[in-house]
Coordinates of C-alpha atoms and ligand atoms in Angstrom, one line a residue:
M21 CA -18.6 7.6 6.0
A22 CA -15.6 6.2 7.8
K23 CA -12.6 7.3 9.8
H24 CA -9.2 6.6 8.4
P25 CA -8.0 3.0 9.1
L26 CA -4.6 4.4 10.3
L27 CA -6.2 7.1 12.6
K28 CA -5.3 5.0 15.7
E29 CA -1.6 5.2 14.8
V30 CA -1.9 9.0 14.8
Q31 CA -3.9 9.2 18.0
D32 CA -1.7 6.8 19.9
N33 CA 1.4 8.8 18.9
I34 CA 4.1 7.3 21.1
L35 CA 5.4 5.0 18.3
L36 CA 5.3 7.8 15.7
E37 CA 7.4 10.0 18.0
K38 CA 9.8 7.1 18.4
Y39 CA 10.2 6.6 14.6
S40 CA 10.8 10.3 14.1
K41 CA 13.6 10.3 16.7
E42 CA 15.2 7.2 15.2
F43 CA 14.8 8.0 11.5
G44 CA 14.2 11.7 11.3
T45 CA 11.6 13.5 9.3
P46 CA 10.1 13.7 6.7
L47 CA 9.5 10.0 6.9
Y48 CA 7.2 7.7 4.9
I49 CA 5.8 5.0 7.3
Y50 CA 4.0 2.0 5.8
Y51 CA 1.9 -0.5 7.8
G52 CA 2.1 -4.1 6.7
Y53 CA -1.3 -5.1 8.2
Q54 CA -3.0 -2.5 5.9
I55 CA -1.2 -3.7 2.8
K56 CA -2.3 -7.3 3.6
E57 CA -5.9 -6.3 4.2
N58 CA -6.0 -4.4 0.9
L59 CA -4.5 -7.3 -1.1
Q60 CA -6.9 -9.8 0.7
K61 CA -9.9 -7.7 -0.2
I62 CA -9.1 -7.4 -3.8
N63 CA -8.1 -11.0 -4.2
S64 CA -11.1 -12.4 -2.4
A65 CA -13.5 -10.2 -4.4
L66 CA -12.0 -11.4 -7.7
Q67 CA -12.0 -15.0 -6.5
S68 CA -15.7 -14.8 -5.7
Y69 CA -16.7 -14.0 -9.3
F70 CA -13.9 -15.1 -11.6
D71 CA -12.2 -18.5 -12.2
Q72 CA -9.3 -17.0 -14.0
Y73 CA -7.8 -13.7 -13.1
Q74 CA -4.5 -11.9 -12.6
I75 CA -3.5 -9.0 -10.4
Y76 CA -0.6 -6.9 -11.7
Y77 CA 0.4 -4.4 -9.0
A78 CA 1.1 -1.1 -10.7
V79 CA 4.7 -0.4 -9.7
K80 CA 4.5 3.2 -10.7
S81 CA 2.4 3.9 -7.6
N82 CA 5.2 2.8 -5.3
S83 CA 8.3 1.0 -6.5
N84 CA 10.1 0.3 -3.2
P85 CA 11.3 -3.3 -3.7
N86 CA 10.9 -4.1 0.0
L87 CA 7.2 -3.3 -0.3
L88 CA 6.9 -5.3 -3.6
S89 CA 8.4 -8.3 -2.0
F90 CA 6.2 -7.9 1.1
M91 CA 3.2 -7.9 -1.2
H92 CA 4.5 -10.8 -3.2
N93 CA 5.2 -12.9 -0.2
Y94 CA 1.7 -12.4 1.1
L95 CA 0.1 -13.0 -2.3
P96 CA 2.5 -15.0 -4.5
S97 CA 0.1 -15.0 -7.5
M98 CA 0.5 -11.2 -7.6
G99 CA 2.4 -10.0 -10.7
A100 CA 3.5 -6.5 -11.6
D101 CA 2.6 -3.9 -14.1
C102 CA 5.7 -2.0 -15.1
S103 CA 6.0 1.2 -17.2
S104 CA 9.8 1.5 -17.5
P105 CA 13.0 -0.5 -17.3
G106 CA 13.4 0.8 -13.8
E107 CA 10.1 -0.6 -12.7
L108 CA 11.0 -4.0 -14.3
F109 CA 14.2 -3.8 -12.3
A110 CA 12.3 -3.2 -9.0
A111 CA 9.9 -6.1 -9.7
N112 CA 12.8 -8.4 -10.5
K113 CA 14.7 -7.3 -7.4
A114 CA 11.6 -8.0 -5.3
G115 CA 11.6 -11.6 -6.6
I116 CA 8.4 -11.2 -8.8
P117 CA 8.9 -13.6 -11.7
M118 CA 9.0 -11.8 -15.0
E119 CA 6.4 -14.2 -16.4
S120 CA 4.0 -12.6 -14.0
C121 CA 4.8 -9.1 -15.2
V122 CA 3.5 -6.9 -17.9
Y123 CA 5.2 -3.9 -19.5
T124 CA 2.9 -1.1 -20.4
G125 CA 4.9 1.8 -21.7
N126 CA 4.0 4.7 -24.0
Y127 CA 6.2 6.3 -26.7
E128 CA 8.7 3.5 -25.8
S129 CA 12.2 3.9 -27.1
K130 CA 13.9 0.9 -28.8
K131 CA 15.9 0.5 -25.6
D132 CA 12.8 0.4 -23.5
L133 CA 11.3 -2.3 -25.8
Q134 CA 14.5 -4.2 -25.7
S135 CA 14.5 -4.4 -21.9
A136 CA 10.9 -5.5 -21.8
Y137 CA 11.5 -8.1 -24.5
D138 CA 14.7 -9.4 -22.9
S139 CA 13.0 -9.7 -19.5
G140 CA 10.5 -12.2 -20.7
C141 CA 7.5 -10.3 -19.4
E142 CA 4.3 -9.7 -21.4
I143 CA 4.2 -6.6 -23.5
N144 CA 1.2 -4.3 -23.8
L145 CA 1.7 -1.8 -26.6
D146 CA 0.3 1.7 -26.8
D147 CA 0.4 2.2 -30.6
S148 CA 0.9 0.5 -33.9
T149 CA 4.3 2.3 -34.3
S150 CA 5.4 0.6 -31.0
F151 CA 4.7 -2.7 -32.6
Q152 CA 6.8 -1.7 -35.7
R153 CA 9.7 -0.9 -33.3
L154 CA 9.3 -4.1 -31.3
K155 CA 9.2 -6.2 -34.5
K156 CA 12.8 -5.2 -35.2
I157 CA 13.7 -6.7 -31.9
G158 CA 11.5 -9.8 -32.0
V159 CA 7.9 -10.9 -32.3
P160 CA 6.5 -12.2 -29.0
N161 CA 4.1 -15.2 -28.9
Y162 CA 1.6 -13.1 -26.9
I163 CA 0.9 -9.4 -27.1
S164 CA -1.8 -7.0 -26.1
F165 CA -2.6 -3.5 -27.1
R166 CA -4.0 -0.6 -25.1
L167 CA -7.3 0.8 -26.1
N168 CA -8.5 4.4 -25.9
P169 CA -12.2 3.9 -25.7
G170 CA -12.9 7.6 -26.6
I171 CA -13.9 8.5 -23.0
G172 CA -12.2 8.5 -19.6
K173 CA -12.7 9.5 -16.0
G174 CA -10.6 10.5 -13.1
R175 CA -10.6 12.4 -9.8
F176 CA -8.7 15.2 -11.5
S177 CA -8.7 16.1 -15.1
Q178 CA -4.9 15.5 -15.1
I179 CA -5.3 11.8 -14.3
I180 CA -7.9 11.0 -17.0
T181 CA -6.1 8.7 -19.4
G182 CA -8.9 7.9 -21.9
G183 CA -10.7 10.2 -24.3
K184 CA -9.8 12.8 -27.0
E185 CA -7.2 14.6 -24.9
A186 CA -5.4 11.5 -23.7
K187 CA -1.9 10.7 -24.9
F188 CA -2.5 7.0 -24.2
G189 CA -3.9 4.1 -26.1
I190 CA -5.2 3.4 -29.6
P191 CA -8.5 4.9 -30.6
K192 CA -11.2 2.2 -30.9
E193 CA -11.7 3.2 -34.6
K194 CA -8.1 2.3 -35.4
I195 CA -7.3 -0.8 -33.3
I196 CA -8.6 -3.7 -35.4
P197 CA -6.1 -3.5 -38.4
I198 CA -3.3 -3.4 -35.8
Y199 CA -4.4 -6.9 -34.5
E200 CA -4.7 -8.1 -38.1
S201 CA -1.2 -7.1 -39.0
A202 CA 0.3 -8.4 -35.7
K203 CA -1.3 -11.8 -36.5
K204 CA 0.2 -11.7 -40.0
D205 CA 3.6 -11.0 -38.4
G206 CA 3.4 -14.1 -36.3
V207 CA 1.8 -13.2 -32.9
K208 CA -0.1 -16.3 -31.8
L209 CA -2.1 -15.1 -28.7
F210 CA -3.7 -11.7 -28.0
G211 CA -5.0 -9.6 -25.1
L212 CA -6.7 -6.2 -24.9
Q213 CA -6.0 -3.6 -22.2
C214 CA -7.6 -0.3 -21.3
H215 CA -6.9 2.1 -18.4
S216 CA -8.9 5.2 -18.8
G217 CA -8.4 7.0 -15.5
S218 CA -7.5 6.9 -11.9
A219 CA -8.8 7.5 -8.4
I220 CA -12.5 6.6 -9.2
L221 CA -15.0 5.8 -6.5
D222 CA -18.0 5.3 -8.9
E223 CA -18.9 1.6 -9.3
D224 CA -20.8 2.3 -12.5
Y225 CA -17.7 3.6 -14.2
F226 CA -16.1 0.1 -14.0
V227 CA -19.1 -1.5 -15.5
K228 CA -19.2 0.9 -18.4
N229 CA -15.5 0.7 -19.0
T230 CA -15.7 -3.1 -19.1
Q231 CA -18.6 -2.9 -21.6
L232 CA -16.6 -0.6 -23.8
I233 CA -13.6 -2.9 -23.7
L234 CA -15.6 -6.0 -24.4
N235 CA -17.4 -4.3 -27.3
T236 CA -14.1 -3.7 -28.9
A237 CA -12.8 -7.1 -27.9
R238 CA -15.7 -8.7 -29.8
R239 CA -15.0 -6.7 -32.9
I240 CA -11.4 -7.8 -32.8
E241 CA -12.2 -11.4 -32.2
N242 CA -14.6 -11.5 -35.2
K243 CA -12.1 -9.9 -37.4
I244 CA -9.1 -12.0 -36.5
E245 CA -11.2 -15.1 -36.0
Q246 CA -9.6 -15.9 -32.7
N247 CA -10.6 -15.4 -29.1
L248 CA -8.6 -13.0 -27.0
S249 CA -7.0 -14.8 -24.1
K250 CA -6.7 -11.9 -21.6
I251 CA -8.8 -8.7 -21.0
S252 CA -7.2 -6.1 -18.7
I253 CA -9.5 -3.5 -17.4
G254 CA -6.5 -1.5 -16.1
S255 CA -7.2 0.1 -12.8
G256 CA -8.7 3.4 -11.4
F257 CA -9.9 1.8 -8.2
G258 CA -10.1 4.8 -5.9
I259 CA -9.7 5.2 -2.2
P260 CA -11.4 7.8 0.1
Y261 CA -9.2 10.8 0.7
S262 CA -11.7 12.4 3.2
D263 CA -13.9 11.2 6.0
D264 CA -17.1 11.8 4.0
E265 CA -16.1 9.5 1.1
D266 CA -17.0 5.8 1.2
A267 CA -14.5 3.1 0.1
L268 CA -15.4 1.3 -3.1
D269 CA -17.1 -2.0 -2.4
L270 CA -14.9 -4.3 -4.5
N271 CA -17.3 -7.2 -4.1
N272 CA -20.0 -5.2 -5.8
V273 CA -17.6 -3.9 -8.4
F274 CA -16.3 -7.4 -9.4
C275 CA -19.8 -8.8 -9.2
K276 CA -21.0 -6.2 -11.7
I277 CA -18.0 -6.7 -13.9
S278 CA -18.6 -10.5 -13.9
Q279 CA -22.2 -9.8 -15.1
V280 CA -20.8 -7.9 -18.1
F281 CA -18.5 -10.9 -18.8
E282 CA -21.5 -13.2 -18.6
D283 CA -23.4 -11.1 -21.1
F284 CA -20.6 -11.3 -23.5
Y285 CA -19.2 -14.8 -23.0
G286 CA -22.0 -16.8 -21.5
R287 CA -22.5 -18.5 -18.1
D288 CA -19.6 -21.0 -18.4
K289 CA -16.7 -19.1 -16.8
S290 CA -14.2 -21.4 -18.5
D291 CA -15.1 -19.7 -21.8
W292 CA -14.2 -16.3 -20.3
P293 CA -10.9 -14.7 -21.1
I294 CA -8.6 -14.1 -18.1
L295 CA -9.6 -10.9 -16.3
C296 CA -6.5 -8.8 -15.5
I297 CA -6.4 -5.7 -13.3
E298 CA -3.5 -3.3 -12.5
P299 CA -4.2 -1.8 -9.1
G300 CA -1.7 0.6 -7.5
R301 CA -3.5 3.1 -5.3
S302 CA -6.0 0.7 -3.8
I303 CA -3.1 -1.6 -2.6
I304 CA -0.6 0.9 -1.3
G305 CA -2.4 4.3 -1.0
N306 CA -4.0 4.2 2.4
T307 CA -1.2 2.1 4.0
C308 CA 1.2 5.0 4.6
I309 CA 1.5 8.1 6.8
L310 CA 4.0 10.8 5.8
L311 CA 5.4 12.1 9.0
A312 CA 6.7 15.7 9.0
K313 CA 7.8 18.3 11.5
V314 CA 6.7 22.0 11.9
T315 CA 9.8 24.1 11.0
G316 CA 8.2 27.6 10.9
I317 CA 4.9 29.4 11.6
K318 CA 4.1 32.7 9.9
E319 CA 1.2 35.1 10.1
S320 CA 1.3 36.9 6.8
Y321 CA -1.6 38.0 4.6
K322 CA -2.5 34.4 5.1
N323 CA -1.5 32.1 8.0
F324 CA 1.1 29.5 7.2
I325 CA 2.4 26.4 8.9
G326 CA 5.7 25.4 7.3
L327 CA 6.9 21.8 7.4
D328 CA 10.1 20.0 6.6
A329 CA 8.0 18.2 3.9
G330 CA 7.0 20.1 0.9
M331 CA 6.1 19.6 -2.8
E332 CA 9.4 17.9 -3.3
T333 CA 8.5 15.3 -0.7
F334 CA 4.8 14.9 -1.6
M335 CA 3.7 16.4 -4.9
R336 CA 0.0 15.5 -5.3
P337 CA -1.4 18.6 -3.6
A338 CA 0.8 21.0 -5.7
L339 CA 0.3 19.1 -8.9
Y340 CA -3.5 18.3 -8.8
S341 CA -4.7 20.4 -5.8
A342 CA -5.2 17.0 -4.2
E343 CA -6.6 17.2 -0.7
H344 CA -5.2 14.8 2.0
R345 CA -6.2 14.4 5.6
I346 CA -3.6 16.1 7.7
Y347 CA -3.4 15.7 11.5
K348 CA -1.4 17.1 14.3
L349 CA -0.1 14.1 16.3
G350 CA -2.3 13.1 19.2
T351 CA -5.3 14.7 17.4
K352 CA -7.8 15.7 20.2
H353 CA -6.7 19.3 19.9
K354 CA -9.1 22.2 19.6
I355 CA -9.4 23.1 15.9
V356 CA -8.5 26.8 15.3
D357 CA -11.1 28.4 13.0
L358 CA -8.5 30.7 11.3
P359 CA -7.8 29.0 8.0
V360 CA -4.2 28.0 7.4
D361 CA -2.1 26.9 4.4
I362 CA 0.3 24.1 5.1
T363 CA 3.5 24.5 3.1
G364 CA 7.1 23.2 2.8
R365 CA 10.4 24.9 2.4
I366 CA 10.5 25.0 -1.4
C367 CA 11.1 28.4 -3.2
E368 CA 7.9 28.0 -5.3
N369 CA 4.6 29.4 -4.5
T370 CA 2.7 26.3 -5.5
D371 CA 4.5 24.5 -2.6
R372 CA 1.4 23.6 -0.6
L373 CA 0.3 20.5 1.2
A374 CA -3.1 22.0 2.1
V375 CA -4.9 25.3 1.4
N376 CA -7.3 27.2 3.7
I377 CA -7.9 24.4 6.1
S378 CA -8.8 24.7 9.8
F379 CA -6.1 23.2 11.9
P380 CA -5.1 23.0 15.6
R381 CA -2.6 25.5 17.0
V382 CA 0.9 24.2 16.5
V383 CA 4.4 25.2 17.7
E384 CA 7.7 24.6 16.0
G385 CA 8.8 21.0 16.4
D386 CA 5.3 19.5 16.4
L387 CA 4.8 16.4 14.4
I388 CA 2.3 16.3 11.6
A389 CA 0.8 13.2 9.9
I390 CA -0.2 13.4 6.2
M391 CA -2.5 10.5 5.4
D392 CA -2.8 8.3 2.3
A393 CA 0.7 9.1 1.1
G394 CA 1.5 5.5 0.0
A395 CA 0.6 5.8 -3.7
Y396 CA 2.3 8.4 -5.9
G397 CA 3.9 9.8 -2.8
Y398 CA 7.6 8.8 -2.6
A399 CA 7.3 7.6 -6.2
M400 CA 6.8 11.2 -7.4
S401 CA 9.1 12.9 -4.9
N402 CA 12.1 14.7 -6.2
Q403 CA 15.2 16.7 -5.2
Y404 CA 14.0 20.2 -6.2
N405 CA 15.9 22.9 -4.3
T406 CA 18.5 20.2 -3.8
R407 CA 16.6 18.6 -1.0
P408 CA 17.5 15.0 -0.4
R409 CA 14.6 12.5 -0.6
S410 CA 13.0 11.1 2.5
A411 CA 13.6 7.8 4.3
E412 CA 10.9 5.0 4.3
I413 CA 10.1 2.4 7.0
L414 CA 7.8 -0.6 7.1
V415 CA 6.0 -1.5 10.3
N416 CA 5.0 -5.1 10.5
G417 CA 3.4 -6.2 13.8
D418 CA 5.9 -5.3 16.6
E419 CA 8.7 -5.0 14.2
Y420 CA 9.8 -2.1 12.0
H421 CA 12.7 -1.5 9.8
L422 CA 14.2 1.0 7.4
I423 CA 13.3 0.1 3.8
R424 CA 15.1 3.0 2.2
S425 CA 17.6 5.2 4.0
R426 CA 17.4 9.0 3.8
E427 CA 19.3 10.4 0.8
T428 CA 22.2 12.7 1.6
I429 CA 23.4 15.8 -0.2
E430 CA 26.4 13.8 -1.4
D431 CA 24.0 11.2 -2.9
I432 CA 22.4 13.9 -5.0
F433 CA 25.8 14.8 -6.5
Q434 CA 27.3 11.4 -6.8
N435 CA 27.1 11.5 -10.6
C436 CA 28.6 14.9 -11.0
S437 CA 32.4 14.7 -11.1
I438 CA 34.1 18.0 -10.9
Ligands
LIG2 N1 -2.4 0.7 -15.2 C1 -1.9 1.7 -16.0 C2 -1.7 1.4 -17.4 C3 -1.8 3.0 -15.4 O1 -1.4 4.0 -16.2 C4 -2.0 3.2 -14.1 C5 -1.8 4.6 -13.5 C6 -2.4 2.2 -13.3 C7 -2.6 0.9 -13.9 C8 -2.6 2.3 -11.8 O2 -3.7 3.0 -11.5 P1 -4.3 3.2 -10.0 O3 -4.6 1.8 -9.4 O4 -3.3 3.8 -9.2 O5 -5.5 4.0 -10.2 N2 0.0 10.4 -10.1 C9 -1.5 10.3 -10.1 C10 -2.0 9.0 -10.6 C11 -1.5 8.7 -12.0 C12 -1.9 7.3 -12.5 C13 -1.2 6.9 -13.7 N3 -1.5 5.6 -14.2 C14 -2.0 10.5 -8.6 O6 -1.2 10.8 -7.8 O7 -3.2 10.4 -8.4

């Protein structure tokens, strides 16, 4: 059980008030020290148990190039996992070399595959038909395929990406012939990837998932008579979203994963394939406060606190019923027992940031902090109801700067000539 690492920023609210005056609200505020701490924890846990590993930051969780380059400057060995030409563009803009990137798409168009191929990044394919499309463009020296191990796990059913209902990956029963035919077509080196769910806090899941991947890897290796050079266990590394959840102990997780590697490949680590991971949430999730302002308070059949941030600004609660810690600035306020819903200004009844929570009394103009907004926050924001998207700032020590300016209404219509 732990308090949020950014709680001090909310309690000592002078700076947050200053940012709101300078940049307006809603505002995504990222803290550099927390990004560094997250990267350091992941990297040192991997370093303790693996000789050869590669971290590919999952750009889909947050693609701001300023954040990517901040991460890459701190940990130059960090690559990027990209799922679209736009994410490749962001990684490239941030100065991450394309050789340290992997493209994992799904149902990729020829154009998508062409961008990935031309960029020089590694390609991880979601299906045999993807390989048929890629072949017409070119046959890379190295390729990996995404496995659907038949099961998956996730904090919400919507973010489970393995198992019978998942649209991702190649069923374990069908994957071997795909490697055989890719080898015939001239691919020289192979990897195997699997990402079967997200936001998981259960250590044992990662052990089981690795076992399933290595079982399939062994069957592939026997059949193609060649060792796989890389194994990507995807991601899914969760973060606490409430005070009563504990953070994952990454040292334990990678220690246990290394034991699975030892069982399969023996004690000599130089015989192990390179372990790859694609973390997004665990790097950027808890580094960000979404700052919003109370715009209206209503006592209806329910009590509502309306903010200038809604489902268009931050979609996770409306989409998954995700719960985030939400604080009134300065905290130490008496909690009102009456349950409230926190909503935005969108004309849609699913527009909620919280449902039936106890909250301190607020007045119009009060500032509100929504925690853990760094992953899949700005990245999934949109312009519904023709609301321009937020600004983003990065705080690094005593310095802070705008890393994306607020969109304007004119920006929204810049492609509509009339
Ligand atoms: N690798 C692949 C192939 C993925 O599909 C994903 C996430 C990741 C890595 C990064 O996973 P993470 O480290 O963030 O668990 N919008 C949802 C999450 C969807 C995740 C999709 N794939 C949310 O807000 O929770």
